[in-house]
mmCIF file of C-alpha atoms in Angstrom:
data_model
loop_
_atom_site.group_PDB
_atom_site.id
_atom_site.type_symbol
_atom_site.label_atom_id
_atom_site.label_comp_id
_atom_site.label_asym_id
_atom_site.label_seq_id
_atom_site.Cartn_x
_atom_site.Cartn_y
_atom_site.Cartn_z
ATOM 1 C CA MET A 1014 -25.342 26.715 -14.478
ATOM 2 C CA LYS A 1015 -27.700 24.734 -16.070
ATOM 3 C CA LYS A 1016 -25.445 23.644 -18.831
ATOM 4 C CA PHE A 1017 -23.341 22.787 -15.791
ATOM 5 C CA ILE A 1018 -26.147 20.286 -14.419
ATOM 6 C CA SER A 1019 -26.874 18.964 -18.001
ATOM 7 C CA GLY A 1020 -23.500 17.812 -18.450
ATOM 8 C CA TRP A 1021 -23.431 15.917 -15.448
ATOM 9 C CA SER A 1022 -26.813 14.694 -15.876
ATOM 10 C CA LEU A 1023 -25.385 13.350 -19.280
ATOM 11 C CA ILE A 1024 -22.638 11.620 -17.250
ATOM 12 C CA LYS A 1025 -24.739 10.291 -14.693
ATOM 13 C CA LEU A 1026 -26.878 8.797 -17.642
ATOM 14 C CA TYR A 1027 -23.509 7.440 -19.904
ATOM 15 C CA THR A 1028 -22.993 6.082 -16.685
ATOM 16 C CA LEU A 1029 -25.667 4.400 -15.533
ATOM 17 C CA LEU A 1030 -26.526 2.474 -19.012
ATOM 18 C CA ILE A 1031 -22.803 1.502 -18.950
ATOM 19 C CA TYR A 1032 -23.628 -0.274 -15.766
ATOM 20 C CA VAL A 1033 -26.569 -1.855 -17.340
ATOM 21 C CA TRP A 1034 -24.651 -2.924 -20.382
ATOM 22 C CA MET A 1035 -22.110 -5.061 -18.278
ATOM 23 C CA PHE A 1036 -25.017 -6.507 -15.520
ATOM 24 C CA THR A 1037 -28.166 -7.160 -17.842
ATOM 25 C CA PRO A 1038 -25.977 -10.351 -19.172
ATOM 26 C CA ILE A 1039 -25.225 -11.261 -15.788
ATOM 27 C CA VAL A 1040 -28.483 -10.817 -14.212
ATOM 28 C CA ALA A 1041 -30.426 -12.709 -17.345
ATOM 29 C CA VAL A 1042 -27.563 -15.549 -16.585
ATOM 30 C CA VAL A 1043 -29.113 -16.252 -12.937
ATOM 31 C CA ILE A 1044 -32.654 -15.712 -13.441
ATOM 32 C CA LEU A 1045 -32.416 -18.085 -16.438
ATOM 33 C CA ALA A 1046 -31.045 -21.018 -13.964
ATOM 34 C CA PHE A 1047 -34.141 -21.310 -12.656
ATOM 35 C CA ASN A 1048 -36.067 -21.493 -15.774
ATOM 36 C CA PRO A 1049 -37.686 -24.850 -15.882
ATOM 37 C CA GLN A 1050 -37.771 -25.260 -20.189
ATOM 38 C CA GLN A 1051 -34.915 -26.494 -21.989
ATOM 39 C CA PHE A 1052 -34.515 -23.418 -23.815
ATOM 40 C CA GLY A 1053 -34.117 -20.235 -22.359
ATOM 41 C CA THR A 1054 -36.725 -17.891 -23.160
ATOM 42 C CA PHE A 1055 -38.320 -15.012 -21.758
ATOM 43 C CA PRO A 1056 -41.054 -14.647 -20.010
ATOM 44 C CA MET A 1057 -40.387 -17.642 -18.324
ATOM 45 C CA GLU A 1058 -42.804 -20.671 -18.087
ATOM 46 C CA GLY A 1059 -42.013 -21.174 -14.117
ATOM 47 C CA PHE A 1060 -39.762 -21.822 -11.368
ATOM 48 C CA SER A 1061 -37.763 -24.593 -10.608
ATOM 49 C CA PHE A 1062 -34.469 -25.512 -9.130
ATOM 50 C CA LYS A 1063 -34.648 -28.913 -11.760
ATOM 51 C CA TRP A 1064 -31.068 -27.636 -13.218
ATOM 52 C CA PHE A 1065 -29.057 -26.725 -9.785
ATOM 53 C CA VAL A 1066 -30.320 -30.535 -8.662
ATOM 54 C CA LYS A 1067 -29.300 -32.145 -11.720
ATOM 55 C CA LEU A 1068 -25.985 -30.487 -11.170
ATOM 56 C CA SER A 1069 -25.645 -31.345 -8.122
ATOM 57 C CA ARG A 1070 -25.392 -34.572 -9.273
ATOM 58 C CA ASN A 1071 -22.789 -34.491 -12.227
ATOM 59 C CA ALA A 1072 -19.885 -35.955 -11.040
ATOM 60 C CA THR A 1073 -17.730 -34.228 -13.268
ATOM 61 C CA ILE A 1074 -18.748 -30.990 -12.325
ATOM 62 C CA LEU A 1075 -18.360 -31.832 -8.676
ATOM 63 C CA ASP A 1076 -15.053 -32.884 -9.235
ATOM 64 C CA ALA A 1077 -14.100 -29.544 -11.060
ATOM 65 C CA PHE A 1078 -15.798 -27.795 -7.882
ATOM 66 C CA LYS A 1079 -13.441 -29.616 -5.437
ATOM 67 C CA ASN A 1080 -10.000 -28.923 -7.747
ATOM 68 C CA SER A 1081 -11.432 -24.981 -7.700
ATOM 69 C CA LEU A 1082 -11.765 -25.188 -4.219
ATOM 70 C CA VAL A 1083 -8.479 -27.056 -3.518
ATOM 71 C CA LEU A 1084 -6.474 -25.033 -6.090
ATOM 72 C CA GLY A 1085 -7.594 -21.799 -4.809
ATOM 73 C CA GLY A 1086 -7.090 -22.371 -1.143
ATOM 74 C CA PHE A 1087 -3.540 -23.587 -1.600
ATOM 75 C CA THR A 1088 -3.012 -20.766 -3.900
ATOM 76 C CA ALA A 1089 -4.060 -18.556 -1.619
ATOM 77 C CA VAL A 1090 -1.660 -19.989 1.203
ATOM 78 C CA PHE A 1091 0.672 -19.826 -1.008
ATOM 79 C CA SER A 1092 0.406 -16.607 -2.337
ATOM 80 C CA THR A 1093 0.073 -14.912 1.398
ATOM 81 C CA ALA A 1094 3.032 -16.777 2.435
ATOM 82 C CA ILE A 1095 5.463 -15.177 0.069
ATOM 83 C CA GLY A 1096 3.638 -12.030 -0.183
ATOM 84 C CA VAL A 1097 3.321 -10.263 3.398
ATOM 85 C CA PRO A 1098 7.620 -11.424 4.198
ATOM 86 C CA ALA A 1099 8.328 -9.902 0.835
ATOM 87 C CA ALA A 1100 6.246 -6.763 1.529
ATOM 88 C CA MET A 1101 7.473 -6.199 4.559
ATOM 89 C CA ALA A 1102 11.072 -6.469 2.981
ATOM 90 C CA PHE A 1103 10.372 -3.692 0.122
ATOM 91 C CA ILE A 1104 9.141 -1.619 2.745
ATOM 92 C CA ARG A 1105 10.793 -2.157 5.541
ATOM 93 C CA TYR A 1106 14.344 -2.367 4.776
ATOM 94 C CA ASP A 1107 16.649 -1.115 2.062
ATOM 95 C CA PHE A 1108 18.940 -3.497 -0.138
ATOM 96 C CA LYS A 1109 20.735 -3.969 -3.320
ATOM 97 C CA GLY A 1110 18.011 -4.851 -6.357
ATOM 98 C CA LYS A 1111 14.942 -4.188 -4.177
ATOM 99 C CA ASP A 1112 13.594 -1.827 -6.824
ATOM 100 C CA PHE A 1113 14.008 -4.770 -9.787
ATOM 101 C CA LEU A 1114 12.897 -7.279 -7.152
ATOM 102 C CA ASN A 1115 9.527 -5.551 -6.522
ATOM 103 C CA THR A 1116 8.946 -4.961 -9.976
ATOM 104 C CA LEU A 1117 9.373 -8.683 -11.087
ATOM 105 C CA LEU A 1118 6.694 -9.671 -9.012
ATOM 106 C CA ILE A 1119 4.126 -7.394 -9.335
ATOM 107 C CA ALA A 1120 5.124 -7.568 -13.192
ATOM 108 C CA PRO A 1121 2.769 -10.769 -13.593
ATOM 109 C CA ILE A 1122 -0.570 -8.032 -13.042
ATOM 110 C CA MET A 1123 0.825 -6.012 -16.189
ATOM 111 C CA ILE A 1124 1.461 -9.274 -18.581
ATOM 112 C CA PRO A 1125 -1.565 -10.510 -20.311
ATOM 113 C CA GLU A 1126 -2.648 -13.672 -18.519
ATOM 114 C CA VAL A 1127 -2.414 -15.482 -22.554
ATOM 115 C CA VAL A 1128 0.654 -14.242 -23.006
ATOM 116 C CA LEU A 1129 1.828 -15.668 -18.987
ATOM 117 C CA GLY A 1130 0.020 -18.607 -19.636
ATOM 118 C CA VAL A 1131 1.901 -19.649 -23.054
ATOM 119 C CA ALA A 1132 5.196 -18.577 -21.073
ATOM 120 C CA LEU A 1133 4.950 -20.329 -18.246
ATOM 121 C CA LEU A 1134 3.905 -23.984 -20.441
ATOM 122 C CA LEU A 1135 6.859 -23.406 -22.346
ATOM 123 C CA PHE A 1136 9.003 -23.085 -19.662
ATOM 124 C CA ILE A 1137 7.493 -25.817 -18.159
ATOM 125 C CA ARG A 1138 7.873 -27.922 -21.497
ATOM 126 C CA TRP A 1139 11.544 -26.832 -22.092
ATOM 127 C CA LEU A 1140 12.413 -28.622 -18.391
ATOM 128 C CA GLN A 1141 10.676 -31.801 -20.205
ATOM 129 C CA GLN A 1142 8.342 -31.929 -17.183
ATOM 130 C CA PRO A 1143 4.390 -32.784 -18.262
ATOM 131 C CA LYS A 1144 1.610 -31.097 -16.808
ATOM 132 C CA SER A 1145 0.421 -31.446 -13.610
ATOM 133 C CA PHE A 1146 -1.387 -29.709 -10.356
ATOM 134 C CA ALA A 1147 1.790 -28.291 -9.475
ATOM 135 C CA LEU A 1148 1.877 -26.461 -12.767
ATOM 136 C CA LEU A 1149 -0.975 -25.222 -12.355
ATOM 137 C CA LEU A 1150 -0.497 -24.064 -8.520
ATOM 138 C CA ILE A 1151 2.885 -22.598 -9.450
ATOM 139 C CA GLY A 1152 0.733 -20.320 -12.247
ATOM 140 C CA HIS A 1153 -1.981 -18.959 -10.096
ATOM 141 C CA VAL A 1154 0.698 -18.286 -7.314
ATOM 142 C CA VAL A 1155 2.068 -16.502 -10.132
ATOM 143 C CA LEU A 1156 -1.136 -14.757 -10.767
ATOM 144 C CA THR A 1157 -2.252 -13.877 -7.755
ATOM 145 C CA LEU A 1158 1.112 -12.821 -6.080
ATOM 146 C CA PRO A 1159 0.832 -8.952 -6.844
ATOM 147 C CA TYR A 1160 -2.360 -8.645 -5.597
ATOM 148 C CA VAL A 1161 -1.179 -9.839 -2.195
ATOM 149 C CA LEU A 1162 1.866 -7.878 -2.288
ATOM 150 C CA LEU A 1163 0.271 -4.514 -3.405
ATOM 151 C CA ILE A 1164 -2.202 -4.747 -0.851
ATOM 152 C CA VAL A 1165 -0.243 -5.816 2.012
ATOM 153 C CA GLN A 1166 2.325 -3.010 1.051
ATOM 154 C CA ALA A 1167 -0.312 -0.221 0.925
ATOM 155 C CA ARG A 1168 -1.379 -0.962 4.442
ATOM 156 C CA LEU A 1169 2.088 -1.227 5.643
ATOM 157 C CA VAL A 1170 3.042 2.280 4.401
ATOM 158 C CA GLY A 1171 0.129 3.380 6.818
ATOM 159 C CA ILE A 1172 1.804 1.388 9.967
ATOM 160 C CA LYS A 1173 4.353 3.918 11.334
ATOM 161 C CA LYS A 1174 7.600 1.778 11.966
ATOM 162 C CA GLU A 1175 8.310 4.169 15.545
ATOM 163 C CA TYR A 1176 5.802 1.640 16.718
ATOM 164 C CA GLU A 1177 8.117 -1.775 15.897
ATOM 165 C CA GLU A 1178 11.226 0.410 16.967
ATOM 166 C CA ALA A 1179 9.383 1.191 19.968
ATOM 167 C CA ALA A 1180 8.988 -2.881 20.982
ATOM 168 C CA LEU A 1181 12.350 -3.410 20.106
ATOM 169 C CA SER A 1182 13.671 -0.882 22.487
ATOM 170 C CA LEU A 1183 11.736 -2.439 25.353
ATOM 171 C CA GLY A 1184 13.360 -5.674 24.902
ATOM 172 C CA ALA A 1185 11.469 -7.369 22.392
ATOM 173 C CA SER A 1186 12.793 -9.797 20.264
ATOM 174 C CA PRO A 1187 12.194 -9.143 16.433
ATOM 175 C CA PHE A 1188 9.454 -12.226 16.216
ATOM 176 C CA GLN A 1189 7.832 -10.931 19.356
ATOM 177 C CA THR A 1190 7.453 -7.194 17.480
ATOM 178 C CA PHE A 1191 5.829 -9.025 14.127
ATOM 179 C CA LYS A 1192 3.592 -11.123 16.473
ATOM 180 C CA GLU A 1193 2.325 -8.623 19.175
ATOM 181 C CA ILE A 1194 2.453 -5.488 17.057
ATOM 182 C CA THR A 1195 2.519 -5.294 13.196
ATOM 183 C CA PHE A 1196 1.012 -8.667 12.984
ATOM 184 C CA PRO A 1197 -2.281 -7.411 14.281
ATOM 185 C CA LEU A 1198 -2.336 -4.167 12.404
ATOM 186 C CA LEU A 1199 -1.766 -6.252 9.302
ATOM 187 C CA ALA A 1200 -3.916 -8.431 9.652
ATOM 188 C CA PRO A 1201 -6.897 -6.840 7.695
ATOM 189 C CA ALA A 1202 -4.702 -6.775 4.752
ATOM 190 C CA ILE A 1203 -3.256 -10.212 4.895
ATOM 191 C CA PHE A 1204 -6.873 -11.778 4.981
ATOM 192 C CA ALA A 1205 -8.201 -9.376 2.696
ATOM 193 C CA GLY A 1206 -5.060 -10.215 -0.078
ATOM 194 C CA MET A 1207 -5.816 -14.130 0.992
ATOM 195 C CA LEU A 1208 -9.267 -13.855 -0.414
ATOM 196 C CA PHE A 1209 -8.666 -11.672 -3.054
ATOM 197 C CA SER A 1210 -6.093 -14.456 -4.328
ATOM 198 C CA PHE A 1211 -8.850 -17.316 -3.434
ATOM 199 C CA THR A 1212 -10.930 -15.124 -5.410
ATOM 200 C CA ILE A 1213 -9.024 -14.799 -8.436
ATOM 201 C CA SER A 1214 -7.582 -18.510 -8.733
ATOM 202 C CA PHE A 1215 -11.007 -19.596 -8.704
ATOM 203 C CA ASP A 1216 -12.439 -17.672 -11.229
ATOM 204 C CA ASP A 1217 -9.695 -17.840 -13.850
ATOM 205 C CA VAL A 1218 -9.850 -19.127 -17.298
ATOM 206 C CA THR A 1219 -7.581 -17.514 -19.596
ATOM 207 C CA ALA A 1220 -4.471 -18.884 -17.861
ATOM 208 C CA THR A 1221 -5.566 -21.472 -16.478
ATOM 209 C CA LEU A 1222 -6.469 -23.516 -19.698
ATOM 210 C CA PHE A 1223 -2.544 -23.654 -20.953
ATOM 211 C CA TRP A 1224 -1.740 -25.115 -17.525
ATOM 212 C CA ALA A 1225 -4.980 -27.652 -16.291
ATOM 213 C CA THR A 1226 -5.096 -31.248 -17.389
ATOM 214 C CA ALA A 1227 -8.123 -33.599 -17.573
ATOM 215 C CA GLN A 1228 -8.120 -34.492 -14.631
ATOM 216 C CA ASN A 1229 -7.090 -30.967 -12.685
ATOM 217 C CA GLN A 1230 -10.346 -29.147 -14.980
ATOM 218 C CA THR A 1231 -11.240 -26.065 -12.393
ATOM 219 C CA VAL A 1232 -15.375 -24.817 -12.434
ATOM 220 C CA PRO A 1233 -14.667 -22.086 -15.459
ATOM 221 C CA VAL A 1234 -12.616 -24.387 -17.768
ATOM 222 C CA LYS A 1235 -15.490 -26.741 -17.185
ATOM 223 C CA ILE A 1236 -17.589 -24.043 -18.258
ATOM 224 C CA PHE A 1237 -15.533 -23.154 -20.974
ATOM 225 C CA GLY A 1238 -15.621 -26.692 -22.809
ATOM 226 C CA MET A 1239 -19.233 -26.920 -21.880
ATOM 227 C CA LEU A 1240 -20.276 -24.214 -24.161
ATOM 228 C CA ARG A 1241 -17.629 -25.842 -26.805
ATOM 229 C CA ASN A 1242 -19.961 -29.033 -27.032
ATOM 230 C CA SER A 1243 -23.237 -28.242 -26.435
ATOM 231 C CA ILE A 1244 -25.092 -24.987 -24.507
ATOM 232 C CA SER A 1245 -27.011 -27.005 -21.802
ATOM 233 C CA PRO A 1246 -29.567 -25.166 -18.847
ATOM 234 C CA GLU A 1247 -26.666 -26.598 -16.778
ATOM 235 C CA ILE A 1248 -24.244 -23.961 -17.784
ATOM 236 C CA ASN A 1249 -26.635 -20.962 -16.739
ATOM 237 C CA ALA A 1250 -27.233 -23.182 -13.200
ATOM 238 C CA LEU A 1251 -23.431 -23.254 -13.106
ATOM 239 C CA GLY A 1252 -22.932 -19.558 -14.074
ATOM 240 C CA ALA A 1253 -25.063 -18.583 -11.049
ATOM 241 C CA VAL A 1254 -23.000 -20.287 -8.671
ATOM 242 C CA MET A 1255 -19.901 -18.845 -9.774
ATOM 243 C CA ILE A 1256 -21.228 -15.346 -9.638
ATOM 244 C CA VAL A 1257 -22.786 -15.683 -6.113
ATOM 245 C CA LEU A 1258 -19.421 -17.293 -4.982
ATOM 246 C CA THR A 1259 -17.079 -14.827 -6.728
ATOM 247 C CA VAL A 1260 -19.518 -11.615 -5.414
ATOM 248 C CA SER A 1261 -20.157 -12.387 -2.036
ATOM 249 C CA ILE A 1262 -16.648 -13.532 -1.038
ATOM 250 C CA PRO A 1263 -15.110 -10.432 -1.324
ATOM 251 C CA LEU A 1264 -17.964 -8.746 0.091
ATOM 252 C CA ALA A 1265 -17.579 -11.094 2.849
ATOM 253 C CA ALA A 1266 -13.854 -10.116 3.066
ATOM 254 C CA GLY A 1267 -14.331 -6.650 2.929
ATOM 255 C CA TYR A 1268 -16.699 -6.413 5.566
ATOM 256 C CA VAL A 1269 -14.604 -9.092 7.920
ATOM 257 C CA THR A 1270 -11.940 -6.772 6.918
ATOM 258 C CA ARG A 1271 -13.711 -3.694 8.024
ATOM 259 C CA ARG A 1272 -14.758 -5.310 11.320
ATOM 260 C CA PHE A 1273 -11.156 -6.486 11.988
ATOM 261 C CA ALA A 1274 -9.838 -3.086 11.318
ATOM 262 C CA ARG A 1275 -12.498 -1.692 14.023
ATOM 263 C CA GLY A 1276 -11.803 -3.683 15.923
ATOM 264 C CA SER A 1277 -8.095 -3.442 16.259
ATOM 265 C CA LYS A 1278 -7.898 -0.081 17.006
#
């Protein structure tokens, strides 16, 4: 019994050390964002919002934030608009090539982003089309669509088909059945998938490096460029903002989704 408890204690300690190793750099970036000095050192010699103020006056950073928000919003809308009907088709209907199409749409989640980025870039070059915002949007939709598809499919599996069949047998049209029965039950998954795709798009850097132009740079690409040129305290402030956004959005989405799910019961 002592060996068993000792073993579990070691596992817990090892897990704790892994989390400390993972999150210590993130916490350090957030703390150093409030350092008033030019160079990040511990202990800090004060507390200041100096770099956040300077960041808010940086026109290129503000443009990058605007690009990221617009791109993330369009990506979420298009991924959800494609993913929801596709998930319903794969779960509710049987047709030739269903498994192949399902695997094809989910495949990008298993392909390294570098490979996916180069492949789409070469395909666009083969079509003799320049890099543009449309290319960036298509690439992000390809990246995020599998997540929406999987989330909505998982929810659809738990919704009994008898509910829809009962509505149809009572004279409701397919559209009315979807609007009054399927959509309310599916709404938490749709909302979660939309927020998930927005967060992935907003935070992506690896594939975006291949698709972004000088006019359509996103915040992660801008951070990468700033790190290549020089190490500025503004990077810590920008990184802190990105960390807060990418953590708070999924947490808020999860909270709202749970409340929505409880309210729809």
